CSV table of C-alpha atoms in Angstrom, one decimal:
chain,number,residue,atom,x,y,z
A,1,MET,CA,143.2,142.6,15.4
A,2,ARG,CA,146.1,143.0,13.0
A,3,ARG,CA,147.4,139.5,14.0
A,4,LEU,CA,144.0,138.0,13.2
A,5,ALA,CA,144.0,139.7,9.8
A,6,LEU,CA,147.5,138.5,9.1
A,7,PHE,CA,146.6,134.9,10.2
A,8,ALA,CA,143.5,135.0,8.0
A,9,ALA,CA,145.6,136.1,5.0
A,10,LEU,CA,148.1,133.3,5.5
A,11,LEU,CA,145.2,130.8,5.7
A,12,LEU,CA,143.7,132.2,2.5
A,13,ALA,CA,146.9,132.4,0.5
A,14,PRO,CA,147.1,128.7,-0.4
A,15,LEU,CA,143.4,128.7,-1.3
A,16,MET,CA,143.9,131.7,-3.6
A,17,ALA,CA,147.0,130.1,-5.2
A,18,ARG,CA,144.9,127.0,-5.9
A,19,ALA,CA,142.1,129.1,-7.3
A,20,GLN,CA,144.4,130.8,-9.8
A,21,PRO,CA,143.8,129.5,-13.3
A,22,VAL,CA,146.6,127.3,-14.7
A,23,LEU,CA,147.6,126.9,-18.4
A,24,ASN,CA,149.4,123.6,-19.1
A,25,ILE,CA,151.7,124.0,-22.2
A,26,TYR,CA,153.7,121.3,-23.9
A,27,ASN,CA,156.1,122.8,-26.5
A,28,TRP,CA,159.4,122.1,-28.2
A,29,THR,CA,162.6,122.7,-26.3
A,30,ASP,CA,164.0,126.3,-26.6
A,31,TYR,CA,160.9,127.4,-28.6
A,32,ILE,CA,159.6,130.5,-26.8
A,33,ASP,CA,160.8,133.8,-25.3
A,34,PRO,CA,160.6,133.5,-21.5
A,35,TYR,CA,159.6,137.2,-21.4
A,36,VAL,CA,156.5,136.4,-23.4
A,37,VAL,CA,155.4,133.7,-20.8
A,38,GLN,CA,156.1,136.2,-18.0
A,39,ARG,CA,154.1,139.0,-19.7
A,40,PHE,CA,151.1,136.7,-20.3
A,41,GLN,CA,151.0,135.7,-16.7
A,42,GLN,CA,151.2,139.3,-15.5
A,43,GLU,CA,148.5,140.5,-17.9
A,44,THR,CA,146.0,137.7,-17.3
A,45,GLY,CA,146.7,136.3,-13.9
A,46,ILE,CA,146.9,132.9,-15.5
A,47,ARG,CA,149.8,130.8,-14.2
A,48,ILE,CA,151.7,128.8,-16.8
A,49,ARG,CA,153.0,125.3,-16.2
A,50,TYR,CA,155.4,124.6,-19.1
A,51,ASP,CA,156.8,121.3,-20.2
A,52,VAL,CA,159.0,120.5,-23.2
A,53,TYR,CA,159.8,117.7,-25.7
A,54,ASP,CA,162.4,117.4,-28.4
A,55,SER,CA,160.8,115.1,-31.0
A,56,LEU,CA,157.4,114.5,-32.5
A,57,GLU,CA,157.5,110.9,-31.5
A,58,THR,CA,157.7,112.0,-27.8
A,59,LEU,CA,154.7,114.4,-28.3
A,60,GLU,CA,152.6,111.7,-30.0
A,61,GLY,CA,153.4,109.2,-27.4
A,62,LYS,CA,152.2,111.5,-24.7
A,63,LEU,CA,149.0,112.5,-26.5
A,64,SER,CA,148.1,108.9,-27.7
A,65,ALA,CA,147.8,107.8,-24.1
A,66,GLY,CA,145.0,110.3,-23.5
A,67,ARG,CA,144.4,112.5,-20.4
A,68,SER,CA,147.7,114.2,-21.0
A,69,GLY,CA,146.7,117.1,-18.8
A,70,TYR,CA,147.9,119.7,-21.4
A,71,ASP,CA,145.8,122.6,-22.5
A,72,LEU,CA,148.0,123.7,-25.4
A,73,ILE,CA,150.4,121.7,-27.6
A,74,VAL,CA,152.6,122.6,-30.6
A,75,PRO,CA,152.5,119.7,-33.1
A,76,THR,CA,154.1,120.0,-36.5
A,77,SER,CA,151.5,120.2,-39.3
A,78,GLU,CA,152.7,117.0,-40.9
A,79,PRO,CA,152.4,114.3,-39.7
A,80,THR,CA,151.5,114.8,-36.0
A,81,PHE,CA,149.0,117.6,-36.2
A,82,ALA,CA,147.3,115.9,-39.3
A,83,ARG,CA,147.0,112.6,-37.4
A,84,LEU,CA,145.6,114.3,-34.3
A,85,VAL,CA,143.0,116.2,-36.5
A,86,ARG,CA,141.9,112.9,-38.1
A,87,ALA,CA,141.7,111.1,-34.8
A,88,GLY,CA,139.4,113.8,-33.3
A,89,ALA,CA,142.0,114.4,-30.6
A,90,LEU,CA,141.9,118.2,-30.9
A,91,LEU,CA,139.3,120.7,-29.9
A,92,PRO,CA,137.9,122.9,-32.6
A,93,LEU,CA,139.0,126.5,-32.1
A,94,ASP,CA,136.4,129.1,-31.1
A,95,ARG,CA,137.2,132.1,-33.4
A,96,THR,CA,135.1,134.4,-31.2
A,97,LYS,CA,137.8,134.1,-28.6
A,98,LEU,CA,140.6,134.8,-31.1
A,99,PRO,CA,140.2,138.3,-32.4
A,100,ASN,CA,143.8,138.4,-33.4
A,101,TRP,CA,143.2,135.5,-35.9
A,102,ARG,CA,142.9,138.2,-38.5
A,103,ASN,CA,146.6,138.8,-38.2
A,104,LEU,CA,147.5,135.4,-39.7
A,105,ASP,CA,148.9,135.2,-43.3
A,106,PRO,CA,146.0,133.6,-45.4
A,107,ALA,CA,148.5,132.1,-47.9
A,108,LEU,CA,150.4,130.3,-45.2
A,109,MET,CA,147.3,129.1,-43.4
A,110,GLU,CA,146.0,127.8,-46.7
A,111,ARG,CA,149.1,125.5,-46.8
A,112,VAL,CA,148.1,123.8,-43.6
A,113,ALA,CA,144.3,123.8,-44.5
A,114,LYS,CA,144.8,120.6,-46.6
A,115,VAL,CA,145.2,118.6,-43.4
A,116,ASP,CA,142.8,120.8,-41.3
A,117,PRO,CA,139.9,121.9,-43.5
A,118,GLY,CA,138.9,125.4,-42.8
A,119,ASN,CA,141.8,125.7,-40.3
A,120,ALA,CA,139.4,124.5,-37.7
A,121,HIS,CA,141.9,123.1,-35.2
A,122,GLY,CA,145.1,125.1,-35.3
A,123,ALA,CA,146.9,128.4,-35.9
A,124,ILE,CA,150.5,128.5,-37.2
A,125,TYR,CA,152.9,129.4,-34.4
A,126,LEU,CA,156.3,129.3,-36.2
A,127,TRP,CA,157.7,127.6,-39.3
A,128,GLY,CA,161.0,126.7,-40.8
A,129,THR,CA,163.0,124.3,-43.1
A,130,VAL,CA,165.1,121.2,-42.7
A,131,GLY,CA,168.7,121.5,-43.8
A,132,LEU,CA,172.4,121.3,-42.7
A,133,GLY,CA,174.0,123.2,-39.9
A,134,ILE,CA,177.7,123.5,-40.9
A,135,ARG,CA,180.7,124.6,-38.7
A,136,LEU,CA,182.2,126.5,-41.6
A,137,ASP,CA,185.7,127.0,-40.1
A,138,LYS,CA,186.2,123.3,-39.5
A,139,VAL,CA,184.7,122.0,-42.7
A,140,ARG,CA,186.7,124.5,-44.8
A,141,ALA,CA,189.9,123.4,-43.1
A,142,LEU,CA,189.2,119.7,-43.7
A,143,ALA,CA,187.8,120.0,-47.2
A,144,PRO,CA,188.6,123.4,-48.8
A,145,ASP,CA,187.4,122.2,-52.2
A,146,LEU,CA,183.9,121.0,-51.0
A,147,ALA,CA,180.9,123.0,-52.2
A,148,LEU,CA,178.9,123.9,-49.2
A,149,ASP,CA,175.6,124.3,-51.0
A,150,GLY,CA,173.4,121.3,-50.3
A,151,LEU,CA,172.8,118.0,-48.6
A,152,ASP,CA,175.6,116.3,-50.6
A,153,VAL,CA,177.9,117.7,-47.9
A,154,LEU,CA,176.6,115.0,-45.5
A,155,LEU,CA,174.8,112.5,-47.6
A,156,LYS,CA,177.5,111.6,-50.1
A,157,PRO,CA,179.5,108.9,-48.3
A,158,GLU,CA,182.8,110.2,-49.6
A,159,ASN,CA,182.1,113.6,-48.1
A,160,ALA,CA,181.0,112.0,-44.8
A,161,ARG,CA,184.2,110.1,-44.6
A,162,ARG,CA,186.3,113.2,-45.2
A,163,LEU,CA,184.4,115.2,-42.4
A,164,ALA,CA,183.8,112.4,-39.9
A,165,GLY,CA,186.7,113.6,-37.7
A,166,CYS,CA,185.0,116.8,-36.8
A,167,GLY,CA,181.7,115.2,-35.9
A,168,LEU,CA,178.6,114.5,-37.9
A,169,ALA,CA,175.0,114.2,-36.7
A,170,VAL,CA,171.4,113.5,-37.9
A,171,MET,CA,168.5,114.6,-35.7
A,172,ASP,CA,166.5,111.7,-34.2
A,173,SER,CA,163.3,112.3,-36.2
A,174,ALA,CA,162.2,110.0,-38.9
A,175,ALA,CA,159.2,112.3,-39.7
A,176,ASP,CA,161.6,115.1,-40.5
A,177,VAL,CA,164.6,113.3,-42.0
A,178,VAL,CA,163.1,110.6,-44.3
A,179,PRO,CA,161.2,113.0,-46.6
A,180,SER,CA,164.4,115.1,-47.1
A,181,ILE,CA,166.4,111.9,-48.0
A,182,LEU,CA,163.7,110.8,-50.4
A,183,ARG,CA,163.7,114.2,-52.1
A,184,TRP,CA,167.5,114.2,-52.3
A,185,LEU,CA,167.3,110.8,-54.0
A,186,GLY,CA,164.8,112.2,-56.6
A,187,ARG,CA,161.9,110.2,-55.1
A,188,ASP,CA,158.5,111.4,-53.9
A,189,PRO,CA,159.0,112.7,-50.3
A,190,ASP,CA,155.6,111.1,-49.4
A,191,SER,CA,156.4,107.7,-50.9
A,192,GLY,CA,155.3,104.6,-49.1
A,193,ASP,CA,156.8,102.4,-51.8
A,194,ALA,CA,159.0,99.7,-50.3
A,195,GLY,CA,161.7,100.2,-53.0
A,196,ASP,CA,161.9,104.0,-52.4
A,197,LEU,CA,162.1,103.4,-48.6
A,198,ARG,CA,164.9,100.8,-49.1
A,199,ALA,CA,166.8,103.4,-51.1
A,200,ALA,CA,166.4,106.0,-48.4
A,201,GLU,CA,167.5,103.4,-45.8
A,202,ALA,CA,170.6,102.6,-47.9
A,203,ALA,CA,171.5,106.2,-48.2
A,204,LEU,CA,171.3,106.7,-44.4
A,205,LEU,CA,173.1,103.5,-43.6
A,206,ALA,CA,175.9,104.5,-46.0
A,207,ILE,CA,176.8,107.4,-43.7
A,208,ARG,CA,175.9,105.7,-40.5
A,209,PRO,CA,179.4,104.6,-39.6
A,210,GLN,CA,180.6,108.2,-39.8
A,211,LEU,CA,177.9,109.7,-37.5
A,212,ARG,CA,178.9,110.7,-34.0
A,213,ALA,CA,175.4,111.0,-32.8
A,214,ILE,CA,171.6,110.8,-33.6
A,215,PRO,CA,170.4,113.1,-30.9
A,216,GLY,CA,167.1,114.9,-30.2
A,217,SER,CA,167.0,118.5,-31.6
A,218,GLY,CA,167.7,120.1,-28.2
A,219,ALA,CA,170.9,118.1,-27.6
A,220,LEU,CA,171.9,118.6,-31.3
A,221,LEU,CA,171.6,122.4,-31.0
A,222,ASP,CA,174.0,122.3,-28.0
A,223,MET,CA,176.5,120.1,-29.8
A,224,LEU,CA,176.5,122.4,-32.8
A,225,ALA,CA,176.8,125.6,-30.7
A,226,THR,CA,179.8,124.3,-28.8
A,227,GLY,CA,181.6,122.9,-31.9
A,228,GLU,CA,181.3,119.3,-30.8
A,229,ILE,CA,179.9,118.5,-34.2
A,230,CYS,CA,180.6,120.2,-37.6
A,231,VAL,CA,177.7,119.0,-39.8
A,232,ALA,CA,174.2,118.3,-38.7
A,233,LEU,CA,170.9,117.6,-40.5
A,234,THR,CA,168.3,119.5,-38.4
A,235,TYR,CA,165.9,122.4,-38.2
A,236,SER,CA,166.8,125.8,-39.6
A,237,GLY,CA,166.0,127.8,-36.4
A,238,ASP,CA,168.1,125.4,-34.3
A,239,VAL,CA,171.1,126.1,-36.5
A,240,ILE,CA,170.5,129.8,-36.3
A,241,GLN,CA,170.2,129.6,-32.5
A,242,ALA,CA,173.4,127.6,-32.4
A,243,ALA,CA,175.2,130.1,-34.5
A,244,ALA,CA,174.1,133.0,-32.2
A,245,ARG,CA,175.3,131.1,-29.1
A,246,ALA,CA,178.6,130.3,-30.8
A,247,ARG,CA,179.2,134.0,-31.6
A,248,GLU,CA,178.3,135.0,-28.0
A,249,ALA,CA,180.8,132.4,-26.7
A,250,GLY,CA,183.6,134.0,-28.8
A,251,ARG,CA,185.5,130.8,-29.3
A,252,GLY,CA,185.9,131.1,-33.1
A,253,VAL,CA,183.1,128.6,-33.9
A,254,GLU,CA,181.5,129.8,-37.2
A,255,ILE,CA,178.2,128.2,-38.1
A,256,GLY,CA,176.2,128.5,-41.4
A,257,TYR,CA,173.0,126.9,-42.7
A,258,VAL,CA,172.3,125.4,-46.2
A,259,VAL,CA,169.2,123.7,-47.6
A,260,SER,CA,168.8,121.0,-50.3
A,261,LYS,CA,169.4,122.2,-53.8
A,262,THR,CA,166.4,120.0,-54.8
A,263,GLY,CA,164.1,121.9,-52.5
A,264,PRO,CA,163.9,121.9,-48.7
A,265,HIS,CA,161.4,120.3,-46.4
A,266,GLN,CA,159.2,123.2,-45.0
A,267,PHE,CA,157.3,122.6,-41.8
A,268,PHE,CA,154.7,124.5,-39.8
A,269,ASP,CA,154.3,124.2,-36.0
A,270,MET,CA,150.7,124.6,-34.9
A,271,LEU,CA,149.1,125.9,-31.8
A,272,ALA,CA,146.4,123.4,-30.9
A,273,ILE,CA,144.2,122.4,-28.0
A,274,PRO,CA,143.8,118.7,-27.0
A,275,ALA,CA,140.1,117.6,-27.0
A,276,ASP,CA,140.3,116.8,-23.2
A,277,ALA,CA,142.2,120.0,-22.2
A,278,PRO,CA,141.4,121.0,-18.6
A,279,ASN,CA,141.4,124.7,-19.4
A,280,PRO,CA,140.6,125.5,-23.0
A,281,ALA,CA,139.6,129.0,-22.2
A,282,ALA,CA,143.2,129.8,-21.0
A,283,ALA,CA,144.6,128.1,-24.1
A,284,HIS,CA,142.4,130.3,-26.4
A,285,ALA,CA,143.6,133.4,-24.4
A,286,PHE,CA,147.3,132.4,-24.9
A,287,ILE,CA,146.8,131.7,-28.7
A,288,ASP,CA,145.2,135.1,-29.1
A,289,PHE,CA,148.0,136.7,-27.1
A,290,LEU,CA,150.7,135.0,-29.3
A,291,LEU,CA,149.0,136.3,-32.5
A,292,ARG,CA,149.7,140.0,-31.5
A,293,PRO,CA,152.4,141.2,-33.9
A,294,GLU,CA,154.6,142.6,-31.1
A,295,ILE,CA,154.4,139.4,-29.1
A,296,ILE,CA,155.1,136.9,-31.9
A,297,ALA,CA,157.9,139.2,-33.1
A,298,ALA,CA,159.5,138.8,-29.7
A,299,VAL,CA,159.2,135.0,-30.0
A,300,SER,CA,160.8,135.0,-33.5
A,301,SER,CA,163.6,137.3,-32.4
A,302,HIS,CA,164.4,135.0,-29.5
A,303,VAL,CA,164.1,131.6,-31.1
A,304,ARG,CA,165.1,132.7,-34.6
A,305,TYR,CA,162.2,131.0,-36.5
A,306,PRO,CA,159.8,133.0,-38.7
A,307,ASN,CA,156.1,133.3,-37.9
A,308,ALA,CA,152.8,133.6,-39.8
A,309,VAL,CA,151.9,137.2,-38.8
A,310,PRO,CA,153.1,139.5,-41.6
A,311,ALA,CA,152.6,142.7,-39.5
A,312,SER,CA,155.3,141.4,-37.1
A,313,ARG,CA,158.1,141.2,-39.7
A,314,PHE,CA,159.6,144.6,-39.1
A,315,LEU,CA,159.3,144.3,-35.3
A,316,ILE,CA,161.6,141.3,-35.4
A,317,ALA,CA,165.2,141.9,-34.5
A,318,GLN,CA,167.1,143.0,-37.6
A,319,PRO,CA,169.8,140.3,-37.5
A,320,VAL,CA,167.0,137.6,-37.5
A,321,ARG,CA,164.7,139.1,-40.1
A,322,GLU,CA,167.7,139.7,-42.5
A,323,ASP,CA,169.0,136.1,-42.0
A,324,ALA,CA,168.3,134.1,-45.2
A,325,GLY,CA,168.4,130.9,-43.1
A,326,ALA,CA,165.5,132.2,-41.0
A,327,PHE,CA,163.6,133.9,-43.8
A,328,PRO,CA,164.6,132.1,-47.0
A,329,PRO,CA,164.3,134.0,-50.3
A,330,GLU,CA,161.3,133.3,-52.5
A,331,ALA,CA,163.5,131.4,-55.0
A,332,VAL,CA,164.2,128.8,-52.2
A,333,LEU,CA,160.6,128.7,-50.9
A,334,SER,CA,159.2,128.2,-54.4
A,335,GLN,CA,161.0,124.8,-54.5
A,336,ALA,CA,160.1,123.8,-50.9
A,337,PHE,CA,157.8,120.9,-50.1
A,338,VAL,CA,155.5,120.2,-47.2
A,339,PRO,CA,155.5,116.4,-46.7
A,340,GLY,CA,152.2,114.6,-46.4
A,341,THR,CA,151.3,112.1,-43.7
A,342,PRO,CA,152.2,108.5,-44.5
A,343,GLY,CA,149.5,105.9,-44.3
A,344,PRO,CA,149.7,103.1,-41.6
A,345,ALA,CA,151.6,100.7,-43.8
A,346,ALA,CA,154.1,103.3,-44.9
A,347,GLU,CA,154.5,104.5,-41.4
A,348,ARG,CA,155.4,101.0,-40.2
A,349,LEU,CA,158.0,100.7,-42.9
A,350,ARG,CA,159.5,104.1,-42.0
A,351,SER,CA,159.5,103.2,-38.3
A,352,ARG,CA,161.4,99.9,-39.0
A,353,LEU,CA,163.8,101.8,-41.3
A,354,TRP,CA,164.5,104.3,-38.6
A,355,SER,CA,165.1,101.7,-36.0
A,356,ARG,CA,167.6,99.9,-38.2
A,357,PHE,CA,169.3,103.2,-39.0
A,358,ARG,CA,169.7,104.1,-35.4
A,359,ALA,CA,171.0,100.7,-34.6
A,360,GLY,CA,173.4,100.9,-37.5
A,361,ARG,CA,172.3,97.7,-39.3
């Protein structure tokens, strides 16, 4: 009899595995605490299938084809999330399934409401700024008189030439780089004017010969952490992650983060559900789970990006919550800008600009 029971259990096991709910997530590389994923699975019995990308262009390409198979995605508010909202590609969130929505910071949510009226389609996951990751020990050795206080370190051609030997990089994301270049030039970060974009292209091409790489954010993080490059234009949290990895390695690689003196690009990464998601119920459950203060604090502690749940602040690991790169002072945030979404004509100009920059011509 016992053999029959065991045989029946073996036959039923695959059926039970197939019956287990699955949540398909598509998120940025290195952008969650694995413990959080494990805990959600244990608490809910929902199995997570987790894929990653390292650029907004990759995410948009996957979503634009339709039938992506994903239940939860993490697009940046501008431009990807904004475009998906306008295209009707996202499912309106059911607030009755999100009791922890009340934990979100109303002021931060208001900043993304301009592209998502009433915050109908997304909740802020994490946010950050765009700036420079700098290997301080190398840069100080090569240029001891150089002020390490803004984008001039990389974007002034004479500085790029001085530092080229220790490795320079710009992340491969026109959506995140071009607005910062325009702001540095004193132009409107949202400009679609051909003259403004030519000026941005000229600024990028002026340093192009000195760049060692134009990698995705994940690869750039690794290059900075290992000391392969000494100056990189990238996301704040990636720089702070790289600095932590470098300290753990104990090889003398010292990494700092600086933002533009003219005001940094601030971005918000959103939790959103594709309109054709196979399992929106599981996606709602995971969003609500992430909005618990102790859960999102664990994420911020691990990936070193701030979140939009104020009650989580003092649950975040002290080295992270006291890092001015992760949590910029109000004086910096008061100058920050959130770029808008370019129209189709401007988007085409920016795409061509970026292709020429990547090719070096």
